[in-house]
XYZ file of C-alpha atoms in Angstrom:
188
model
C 14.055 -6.720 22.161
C 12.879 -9.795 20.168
C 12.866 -11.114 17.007
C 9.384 -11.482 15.847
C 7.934 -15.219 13.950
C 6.299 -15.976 10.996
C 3.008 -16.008 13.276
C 3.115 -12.422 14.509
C 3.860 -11.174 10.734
C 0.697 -12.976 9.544
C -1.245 -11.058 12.393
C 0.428 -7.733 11.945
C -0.112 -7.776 8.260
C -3.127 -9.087 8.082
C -5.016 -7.283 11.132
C -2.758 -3.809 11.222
C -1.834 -3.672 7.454
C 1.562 -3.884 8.135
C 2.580 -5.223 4.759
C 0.450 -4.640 1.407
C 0.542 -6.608 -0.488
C 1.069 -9.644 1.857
C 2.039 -12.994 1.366
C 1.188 -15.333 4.178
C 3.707 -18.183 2.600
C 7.018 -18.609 0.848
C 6.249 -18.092 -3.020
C 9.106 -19.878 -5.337
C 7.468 -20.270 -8.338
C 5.519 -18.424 -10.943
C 3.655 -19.481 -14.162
C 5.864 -22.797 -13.217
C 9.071 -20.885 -13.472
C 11.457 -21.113 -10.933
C 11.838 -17.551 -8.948
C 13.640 -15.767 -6.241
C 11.474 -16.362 -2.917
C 9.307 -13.951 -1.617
C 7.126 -13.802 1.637
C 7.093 -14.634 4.829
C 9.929 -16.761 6.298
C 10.412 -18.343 10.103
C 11.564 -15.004 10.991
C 11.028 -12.307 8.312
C 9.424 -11.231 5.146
C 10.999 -11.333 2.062
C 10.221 -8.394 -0.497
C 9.762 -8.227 -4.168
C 11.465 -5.622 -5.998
C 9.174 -3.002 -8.350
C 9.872 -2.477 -12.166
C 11.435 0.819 -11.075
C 15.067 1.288 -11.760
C 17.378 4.115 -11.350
C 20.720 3.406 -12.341
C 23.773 5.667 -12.188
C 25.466 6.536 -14.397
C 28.740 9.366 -15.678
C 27.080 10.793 -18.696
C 26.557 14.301 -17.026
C 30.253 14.109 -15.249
C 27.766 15.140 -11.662
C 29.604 14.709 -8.429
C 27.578 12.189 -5.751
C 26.523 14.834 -3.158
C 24.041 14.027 -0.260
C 23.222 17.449 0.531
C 22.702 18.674 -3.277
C 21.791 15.461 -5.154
C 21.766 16.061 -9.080
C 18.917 13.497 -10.376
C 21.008 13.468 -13.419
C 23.283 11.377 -11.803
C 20.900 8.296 -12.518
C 19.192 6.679 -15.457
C 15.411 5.688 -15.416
C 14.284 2.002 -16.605
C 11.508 0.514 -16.000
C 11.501 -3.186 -16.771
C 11.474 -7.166 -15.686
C 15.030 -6.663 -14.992
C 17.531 -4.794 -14.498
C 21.136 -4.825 -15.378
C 23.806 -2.800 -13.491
C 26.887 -2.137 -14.551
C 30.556 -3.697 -13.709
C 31.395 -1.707 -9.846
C 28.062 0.574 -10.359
C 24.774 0.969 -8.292
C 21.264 1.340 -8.722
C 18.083 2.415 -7.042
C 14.509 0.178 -6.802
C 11.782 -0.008 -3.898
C 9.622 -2.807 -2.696
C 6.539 -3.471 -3.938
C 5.660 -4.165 -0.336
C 3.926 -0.828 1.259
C 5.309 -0.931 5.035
C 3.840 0.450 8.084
C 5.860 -0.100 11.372
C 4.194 -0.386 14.695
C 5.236 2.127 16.993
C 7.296 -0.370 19.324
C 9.355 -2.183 15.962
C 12.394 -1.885 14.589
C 12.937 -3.416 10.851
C 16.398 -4.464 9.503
C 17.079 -5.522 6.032
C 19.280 -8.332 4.638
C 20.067 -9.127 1.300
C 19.199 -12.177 -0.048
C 21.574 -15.576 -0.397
C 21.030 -15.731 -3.787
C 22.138 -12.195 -4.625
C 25.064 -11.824 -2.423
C 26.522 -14.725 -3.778
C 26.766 -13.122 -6.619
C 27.953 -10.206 -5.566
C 25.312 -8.111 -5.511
C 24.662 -6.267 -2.036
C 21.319 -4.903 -0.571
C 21.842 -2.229 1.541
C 18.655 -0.557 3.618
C 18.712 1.724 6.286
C 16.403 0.711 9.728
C 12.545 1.023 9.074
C 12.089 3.033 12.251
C 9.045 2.612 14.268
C 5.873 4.465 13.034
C 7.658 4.762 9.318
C 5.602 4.144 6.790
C 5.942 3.593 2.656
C 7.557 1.522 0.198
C 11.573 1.027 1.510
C 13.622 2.558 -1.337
C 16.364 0.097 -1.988
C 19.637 0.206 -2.888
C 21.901 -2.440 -4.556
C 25.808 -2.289 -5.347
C 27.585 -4.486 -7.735
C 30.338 -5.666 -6.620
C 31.980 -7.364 -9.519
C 33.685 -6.777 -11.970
C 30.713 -8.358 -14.169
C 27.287 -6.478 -15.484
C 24.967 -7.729 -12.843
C 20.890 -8.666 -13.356
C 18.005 -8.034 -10.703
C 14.801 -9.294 -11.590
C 11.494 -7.312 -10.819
C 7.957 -8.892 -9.137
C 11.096 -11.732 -7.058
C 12.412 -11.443 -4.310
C 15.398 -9.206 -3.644
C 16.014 -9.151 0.276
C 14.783 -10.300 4.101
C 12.952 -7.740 6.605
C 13.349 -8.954 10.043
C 11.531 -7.275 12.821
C 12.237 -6.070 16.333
C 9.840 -5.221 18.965
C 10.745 -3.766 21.663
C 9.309 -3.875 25.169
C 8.496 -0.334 25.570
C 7.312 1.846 23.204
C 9.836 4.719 21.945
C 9.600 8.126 23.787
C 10.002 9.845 19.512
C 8.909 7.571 16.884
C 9.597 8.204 13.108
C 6.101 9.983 12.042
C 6.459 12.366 15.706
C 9.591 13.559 14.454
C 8.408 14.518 11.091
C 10.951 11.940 9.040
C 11.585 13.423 5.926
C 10.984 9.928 4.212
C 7.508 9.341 5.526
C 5.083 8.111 3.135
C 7.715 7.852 0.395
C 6.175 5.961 -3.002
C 8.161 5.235 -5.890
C 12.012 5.498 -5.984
C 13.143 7.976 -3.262
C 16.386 10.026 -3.975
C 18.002 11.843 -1.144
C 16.423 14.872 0.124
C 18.334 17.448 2.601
């Protein structure tokens, strides 16, 4: 398995739609404001985070449950930012639109800037043949309210091919994930 270069991103994304949208380069400004990068990197692609937040929250006194989640447990915003409370959590997704070759893994990595503050990204693997936008999950760590910012970038996919092609992919298996838009909760 190798790590795959800014060249073979271009070409997946650009011939195979791997990434929509795509940016070929590193972006790290806007309307001549400085932002959070986004785009492709020597060795990954850095995603934007959408206007979609869920945050949770203790108003309905639910208990966190993977196999019976209570949507309730979470507060809708949809914004430029987001703020999340002192030790609390919150929900986005890319803007990106991802669709894995069959022979790729994808890992995620928070961003520098965010960790440093505190803030961690936490993804699961973007298996091969998965496809949609990669819900995304951030914890804050401190004992501070801490801000995301929409339309920047939030975190680093790096890519793994492999040199044979997996005997079950993702879509074969029926994931129950595939095709996810929008904020994903967990399903059972």
């Amino acid at each position: 398995m190798s790590i795959k270069a800014d060249r073979w991103i271009r070409r997946m994304a650009e011939q195979h739609g791997m990434i929509e949208p795509f940016e070929p380069g590193q972006v790290r400004t806007h309307n001549g404001r400085s932002i959070v990068s986004y785009g492709t990197s020597s060795y990954g692609y850095d995603v934007r985070c959408a206007a979609e937040f869920k945050i949770f929250t203790n108003i309905n006194s639910a208990v966190v449950d993977p196999k019976s989640f209570d949507a309730s447990s979470f507060v809708d915003i949809n914004s430029d930012t987001c703020v999340i409370p002192p030790n609390s959590f919150a929900l986005a997704r890319t803007i990106e639109y991802f669709r894995i070759p069959r022979n790729v893994l994808a890992i995620c990595l928070g961003k520098s800037t965010y960790a440093r503050c505190g803030i961690i990204v936490n993804v699961t693997p973007l298996e091969p043949e998965w496809e949609g936008h990669v819900t995304l999950e951030f914890s804050n760590t401190t004992p501070l309210p801490a801000r995301i910012y929409a339309n920047e970038g939030v975190a680093q996919m790096l890519f793994l091919e492999s040199d044979k092609e997996c005997e079950t992919s993702y879509r074969d298996r029926g994931g129950k994930y595939q095709g996810q838009k929008g904020v994903t909760l967990p399903r059972t």
